[in-house]
Short mmCIF file of C-alpha atoms and ligand atoms in Angstrom, two decimals:
data_model
loop_
_atom_site.label_atom_id
_atom_site.label_comp_id
_atom_site.label_asym_id
_atom_site.label_seq_id
_atom_site.Cartn_x
_atom_site.Cartn_y
_atom_site.Cartn_z
CA UNK A 184 -11.39 40.27 -8.74
CA UNK A 185 -9.08 40.64 -5.75
CA UNK A 186 -10.43 37.45 -4.28
CA UNK A 187 -9.78 35.52 -7.45
CA UNK A 188 -6.21 36.76 -7.55
CA UNK A 189 -5.69 35.58 -3.97
CA UNK A 190 -6.92 32.10 -4.87
CA UNK A 191 -4.52 32.00 -7.77
CA UNK A 192 -1.61 33.00 -5.54
CA UNK A 193 -2.61 30.31 -3.06
CA UNK A 194 -2.27 27.73 -5.81
CA UNK A 195 1.27 28.92 -6.41
CA UNK A 196 2.00 28.65 -2.70
CA UNK A 197 0.91 25.02 -2.73
CA UNK A 198 3.39 24.34 -5.51
CA UNK A 199 6.15 26.22 -3.70
CA UNK A 200 5.55 24.22 -0.51
CA UNK A 201 6.21 21.11 -2.58
CA UNK A 202 9.66 22.22 -3.79
CA UNK A 203 11.77 20.74 -0.96
CA UNK A 204 9.93 17.43 -1.23
CA UNK A 205 10.21 17.29 -4.99
CA UNK A 206 13.91 17.92 -4.57
CA UNK A 207 14.29 15.33 -1.85
CA UNK A 208 12.17 12.58 -3.34
CA UNK A 209 12.83 12.80 -7.10
CA UNK A 210 14.33 9.44 -8.05
CA UNK A 211 13.01 7.76 -4.89
CA UNK A 212 11.08 4.52 -4.87
CA UNK A 213 7.64 4.85 -3.26
CA UNK A 214 5.63 1.68 -2.70
CA UNK A 215 1.90 2.31 -2.46
CA UNK A 216 -0.33 -0.37 -0.93
CA UNK A 217 -3.62 0.22 -2.67
CA UNK A 218 -6.70 -1.17 -0.97
CA UNK A 219 -9.88 -0.42 0.94
CA UNK A 220 -12.46 2.18 -0.13
CA UNK A 221 -10.01 3.77 -2.54
CA UNK A 222 -10.30 0.63 -4.64
CA UNK A 223 -14.07 0.65 -4.74
CA UNK A 224 -15.26 4.25 -5.09
CA UNK A 225 -14.89 5.53 -8.67
CA UNK A 226 -13.82 9.06 -7.71
CA UNK A 227 -11.29 7.81 -5.20
CA UNK A 228 -9.95 5.34 -7.76
CA UNK A 229 -9.41 8.17 -10.18
CA UNK A 230 -7.68 10.26 -7.57
CA UNK A 231 -5.25 7.45 -6.71
CA UNK A 232 -4.40 6.95 -10.38
CA UNK A 233 -3.84 10.69 -10.80
CA UNK A 234 -1.61 10.79 -7.72
CA UNK A 235 0.49 7.90 -8.96
CA UNK A 236 0.78 9.52 -12.38
CA UNK A 237 1.83 12.77 -10.72
CA UNK A 238 4.53 10.99 -8.68
CA UNK A 239 5.87 9.44 -11.85
CA UNK A 240 5.84 12.68 -13.81
CA UNK A 241 7.65 14.46 -10.98
CA UNK A 242 10.41 11.85 -11.15
CA UNK A 243 9.61 9.51 -8.27
CA UNK A 244 9.40 5.79 -8.90
CA UNK A 245 6.03 4.51 -7.71
CA UNK A 246 5.37 0.80 -7.29
CA UNK A 247 1.78 -0.27 -6.65
CA UNK A 248 0.91 -3.33 -4.57
CA UNK A 249 -2.84 -3.91 -4.58
CA UNK A 250 -5.30 -5.82 -2.45
CA UNK A 251 -8.66 -7.27 -3.43
CA UNK A 252 -10.20 -9.32 -0.66
CA UNK A 253 -13.72 -8.03 -1.38
CA UNK A 254 -13.49 -8.85 -5.08
CA UNK A 255 -12.24 -12.37 -4.30
CA UNK A 256 -15.16 -12.94 -1.96
CA UNK A 257 -17.64 -11.73 -4.52
CA UNK A 258 -16.32 -13.99 -7.30
CA UNK A 259 -16.29 -16.97 -4.95
CA UNK A 260 -19.90 -16.17 -4.12
CA UNK A 261 -20.84 -15.95 -7.77
CA UNK A 262 -19.17 -19.29 -8.40
CA UNK A 263 -21.19 -20.70 -5.52
CA UNK A 264 -18.07 -21.66 -3.65
CA UNK A 265 -18.57 -21.73 0.07
CA UNK A 266 -15.66 -20.45 2.10
CA UNK A 267 -14.62 -21.78 5.44
CA UNK A 268 -13.27 -19.31 7.96
CA UNK A 269 -11.07 -19.81 11.01
CA UNK A 270 -11.14 -16.80 13.34
CA UNK A 271 -12.11 -14.56 10.44
CA UNK A 272 -9.35 -15.83 8.14
CA UNK A 273 -10.39 -17.61 4.98
CA UNK A 274 -9.25 -21.18 4.53
CA UNK A 275 -7.67 -21.11 1.08
CA UNK A 276 -7.90 -24.45 -0.69
CA UNK A 277 -6.35 -24.93 -4.12
CA UNK A 278 -9.47 -23.78 -5.95
CA UNK A 279 -9.76 -20.67 -3.78
CA UNK A 280 -6.13 -19.80 -4.44
CA UNK A 281 -6.84 -20.14 -8.17
CA UNK A 282 -9.84 -17.82 -7.92
CA UNK A 283 -7.77 -15.33 -5.92
CA UNK A 284 -5.12 -15.35 -8.63
CA UNK A 285 -7.73 -14.83 -11.35
CA UNK A 286 -9.18 -11.85 -9.54
CA UNK A 287 -5.92 -10.26 -8.41
CA UNK A 288 -3.68 -10.81 -11.44
CA UNK A 289 -6.29 -11.28 -14.14
CA UNK A 290 -8.77 -8.64 -13.27
CA UNK A 291 -7.60 -6.03 -10.74
CA UNK A 292 -3.99 -5.65 -11.91
CA UNK A 293 -5.02 -5.38 -15.56
CA UNK A 294 -7.66 -2.78 -14.77
CA UNK A 295 -5.08 -0.71 -12.87
CA UNK A 296 -2.65 -0.99 -15.77
CA UNK A 297 -5.41 0.25 -18.11
CA UNK A 298 -6.17 3.22 -15.87
CA UNK A 299 -2.51 4.19 -15.61
CA UNK A 300 -1.98 3.82 -19.35
CA UNK A 301 -5.06 6.01 -19.76
CA UNK A 302 -3.22 8.90 -18.09
CA UNK A 303 -0.08 8.31 -20.11
CA UNK A 304 1.87 6.17 -17.68
CA UNK A 305 3.59 3.00 -18.81
CA UNK A 306 2.51 0.26 -16.43
CA UNK A 307 2.99 -3.50 -16.15
CA UNK A 308 1.08 -5.94 -13.97
CA UNK A 309 3.11 -8.70 -12.39
CA UNK A 310 2.52 -11.14 -9.58
CA UNK A 311 4.99 -12.83 -7.29
CA UNK A 312 5.13 -15.62 -9.86
CA UNK A 313 6.55 -13.46 -12.64
CA UNK A 314 10.33 -13.54 -12.51
CA UNK A 315 9.75 -15.51 -9.28
CA UNK A 316 9.52 -12.12 -7.59
CA UNK A 317 7.93 -13.47 -4.39
CA UNK A 318 8.87 -16.98 -3.35
CA UNK A 319 6.53 -18.29 -0.67
CA UNK A 320 5.89 -21.09 1.69
CA UNK A 321 2.83 -21.93 3.72
CA UNK A 322 1.99 -19.52 6.48
CA UNK A 323 0.32 -20.95 9.55
CA UNK A 324 -2.06 -18.78 11.55
CA UNK A 325 -1.22 -17.42 14.99
CA UNK A 326 -2.39 -20.63 16.59
CA UNK A 327 -0.20 -22.71 14.28
CA UNK A 328 -3.15 -23.90 12.16
CA UNK A 329 -2.94 -24.64 8.46
CA UNK A 330 -5.15 -22.25 6.44
CA UNK A 331 -4.22 -23.74 3.10
CA UNK A 332 -2.49 -21.74 0.40
CA UNK A 333 -1.83 -18.62 2.42
CA UNK A 334 1.73 -17.59 1.75
CA UNK A 335 4.51 -16.16 3.78
CA UNK A 336 7.22 -14.57 1.71
CA UNK A 337 10.59 -16.26 2.03
CA UNK A 338 12.42 -14.36 -0.66
CA UNK A 339 11.84 -11.36 -2.88
CA UNK A 340 13.83 -11.33 -6.09
CA UNK A 341 13.83 -7.75 -7.31
CA UNK A 342 15.40 -8.36 -10.73
CA UNK A 343 12.14 -8.03 -12.67
CA UNK A 344 11.04 -5.00 -10.61
CA UNK A 345 14.47 -3.41 -11.12
CA UNK A 346 14.22 -3.94 -14.87
CA UNK A 347 10.74 -2.40 -15.01
CA UNK A 348 11.76 0.61 -12.90
CA UNK A 349 14.92 1.15 -14.91
CA UNK A 350 12.82 1.23 -18.05
CA UNK A 351 10.29 3.72 -16.72
CA UNK A 352 7.43 1.33 -16.09
CA UNK A 353 5.21 1.52 -13.04
CA UNK A 354 5.01 -2.04 -11.68
CA UNK A 355 1.57 -3.10 -10.45
CA UNK A 356 2.15 -6.06 -8.15
CA UNK A 357 -0.52 -8.61 -7.25
CA UNK A 358 -0.11 -10.34 -3.89
CA UNK A 359 0.15 -13.83 -5.35
CA UNK A 360 3.19 -15.99 -4.74
CA UNK A 361 4.61 -19.34 -5.66
CA UNK A 362 6.71 -21.98 -3.93
CA UNK A 363 9.53 -24.09 -5.29
CA UNK A 364 7.04 -26.72 -6.41
CA UNK A 365 4.87 -24.32 -8.35
CA UNK A 366 2.00 -24.07 -5.85
CA UNK A 367 0.05 -20.81 -5.91
CA UNK A 368 -0.35 -18.80 -2.70
CA UNK A 369 -2.53 -15.88 -1.76
CA UNK A 370 -0.51 -13.35 0.23
CA UNK A 371 -1.77 -10.63 2.55
CA UNK A 372 -1.31 -7.43 0.53
CA UNK A 373 0.03 -5.29 3.41
CA UNK A 374 2.63 -7.91 4.04
CA UNK A 375 3.51 -8.16 0.32
CA UNK A 376 3.85 -4.36 0.12
CA UNK A 377 6.25 -4.20 3.03
CA UNK A 378 8.32 -7.12 1.70
CA UNK A 379 8.56 -5.49 -1.74
CA UNK A 380 9.39 -2.08 -0.25
CA UNK A 381 12.09 -3.60 1.93
CA UNK A 382 13.65 -5.59 -0.88
CA UNK A 383 13.71 -2.49 -3.12
CA UNK A 384 15.09 -0.35 -0.24
CA UNK A 385 12.23 2.03 -0.94
CA UNK A 386 12.30 5.51 0.60
CA UNK A 387 8.61 5.34 1.33
CA UNK A 388 5.93 2.78 1.92
CA UNK A 389 2.39 4.14 1.99
CA UNK A 390 -0.65 2.22 3.16
CA UNK A 391 -3.99 3.45 1.85
CA UNK A 392 -6.46 2.43 4.52
CA UNK A 393 -9.97 3.23 5.68
CA UNK A 394 -8.82 5.09 8.79
CA UNK A 395 -7.33 8.56 9.27
CA UNK A 396 -3.98 7.13 10.32
CA UNK A 397 -2.67 5.53 13.49
CA UNK A 398 -5.14 6.56 16.18
CA UNK A 399 -4.69 6.48 19.93
CA UNK A 400 -8.41 5.99 20.28
CA UNK A 401 -9.81 4.09 17.34
CA UNK A 402 -13.15 5.88 17.62
CA UNK A 403 -11.69 9.38 17.74
CA UNK A 404 -10.14 10.68 14.50
CA UNK A 405 -8.75 13.64 16.46
CA UNK A 406 -6.50 11.23 18.37
CA UNK A 407 -4.37 10.66 15.26
CA UNK A 408 -0.64 10.38 15.85
CA UNK A 409 0.95 12.51 13.13
CA UNK A 410 4.42 11.11 13.41
CA UNK A 411 6.16 8.58 15.56
CA UNK A 412 9.31 6.54 15.55
CA UNK A 413 9.76 2.84 15.98
CA UNK A 414 10.53 3.07 19.70
CA UNK A 415 7.44 5.15 20.38
CA UNK A 416 5.28 2.80 18.31
CA UNK A 417 6.52 -0.22 20.27
CA UNK A 418 6.03 1.61 23.57
CA UNK A 419 2.44 2.56 22.62
CA UNK A 420 1.67 -1.08 21.85
CA UNK A 421 3.29 -2.24 25.09
CA UNK A 422 1.41 0.25 27.29
CA UNK A 423 -1.91 -0.43 25.58
CA UNK A 424 -2.30 3.01 23.97
CA UNK A 425 -2.34 1.41 20.54
CA UNK A 426 -4.68 -1.54 20.64
CA UNK A 427 -7.03 -3.85 18.75
CA UNK A 428 -7.16 -3.53 14.98
CA UNK A 429 -4.52 -0.80 15.06
CA UNK A 430 -1.82 -3.22 16.19
CA UNK A 431 -1.40 -5.16 12.92
CA UNK A 432 -1.21 -1.86 11.02
CA UNK A 433 1.50 -0.52 13.29
CA UNK A 434 3.30 -3.83 13.08
CA UNK A 435 3.30 -3.58 9.29
CA UNK A 436 4.90 -0.14 9.62
CA UNK A 437 7.58 -1.42 11.98
CA UNK A 438 8.13 -4.37 9.68
CA UNK A 439 8.74 -1.99 6.77
CA UNK A 440 11.26 0.04 8.78
CA UNK A 441 13.06 -3.09 9.91
CA UNK A 442 13.37 -4.14 6.30
CA UNK A 443 15.10 -0.86 5.54
CA UNK A 444 12.33 1.48 4.33
CA UNK A 445 13.02 5.08 5.35
CA UNK A 446 9.49 6.13 6.27
CA UNK A 447 6.19 4.29 6.39
CA UNK A 448 2.93 6.22 6.10
CA UNK A 449 -0.60 5.23 7.05
CA UNK A 450 -3.05 7.31 5.05
CA UNK A 451 -6.79 7.74 4.79
CA UNK A 452 -7.62 6.38 1.37
CA UNK A 453 -11.12 7.88 1.69
CA UNK A 454 -9.61 11.34 1.21
CA UNK A 455 -8.99 12.36 -2.39
CA UNK A 456 -5.33 12.87 -3.24
CA UNK A 457 -4.15 11.59 0.13
CA UNK A 458 -0.86 10.45 -1.43
CA UNK A 459 0.04 13.85 -2.87
CA UNK A 460 -1.01 15.65 0.31
CA UNK A 461 1.20 13.41 2.42
CA UNK A 462 4.30 13.58 0.25
CA UNK A 463 4.26 17.18 -0.92
CA UNK A 464 3.10 19.11 2.14
CA UNK A 465 4.99 19.73 5.35
CA UNK A 466 2.26 18.55 7.69
CA UNK A 467 1.03 15.66 5.59
CA UNK A 468 -2.39 14.16 6.27
CA UNK A 469 -1.71 10.75 7.80
CA UNK A 470 0.73 9.13 10.21
CA UNK A 471 4.42 8.95 9.39
CA UNK A 472 6.53 6.29 11.10
CA UNK A 473 10.30 6.51 10.87
CA UNK A 474 13.33 4.95 12.48
CA UNK A 475 14.70 8.29 13.63
CA UNK A 476 15.57 8.85 17.29
CA UNK A 477 12.97 11.52 17.90
CA UNK A 478 10.33 12.93 15.60
N1 LIG B 580 5.94 15.51 3.13
C1 LIG B 580 6.87 15.01 4.05
C2 LIG B 580 7.24 13.57 3.72
O1 LIG B 580 6.57 12.93 2.97
C3 LIG B 580 6.37 15.12 5.46
C4 LIG B 580 5.13 14.35 5.75
C5 LIG B 580 4.69 14.51 7.18
N2 LIG B 580 3.59 13.63 7.45
C6 LIG B 580 3.15 13.35 8.68
N3 LIG B 580 2.16 12.50 8.78
N4 LIG B 580 3.69 13.87 9.73
O2 LIG B 580 8.23 13.06 4.20
#
């Protein structure tokens, strides 16, 4: 009996710990990049949808930007379309870009809208084409090679997103863009998320990944950096502490900050309710990157 009472009180403590964050973040725009395991595992999917619903009900303004590389690959396979890769990056011909659009906008975004509507949240799927939200041009790879219809974002027009947010919708954004001539581009979802967050002057940008956070040693989860600022992040890259696959992640964080986002978070999407734990607890569970002098 006593034990049960203690558990109940603990639940209240969790809610109380959230008060300052609810106060601080109510009304704030939070862009969530949804990808990785959290998009595949049914339980994790449910937990992400619940977290987003919770944010909305508390009064934050979530915006979802989703990925879908695996799903694109699997439809291309089913269609018997062979993909060509250059250093691990898919060469995206016109047909591939069309398939990517079908999967991202047609299938994934609509399924997310259904899930959100299922928990009582008004949601709308858009891509960079709708309202010309993301205008693109061709992005060359690091070596200056043409990979086809891979887009770099030249301009984000937030008018459609603003309208949706003002009318209480949760926008679900597919990383598909268009150029002035009407060509379709596949955009890297991390990059799309940070462009959207910057253009909306979001308070938070959260990346759901398949790692604990930003790690000093990629093989040691205990080496997670809980919080760092831009200067520290750059210094860690320069001195080789942050290396390999961690670098593009950290660069995405810095990119978000440079575009005006207040804090960028790298979270482990394999943990249920990672989003809520990060936003509404003091310690959080991932890595928080800010522009502040010292953290
Ligand atoms: N809940 C607070 C926020 O969202 C603090 C999060 C701290 N997280 C961290 N990884 N150090 O701003």
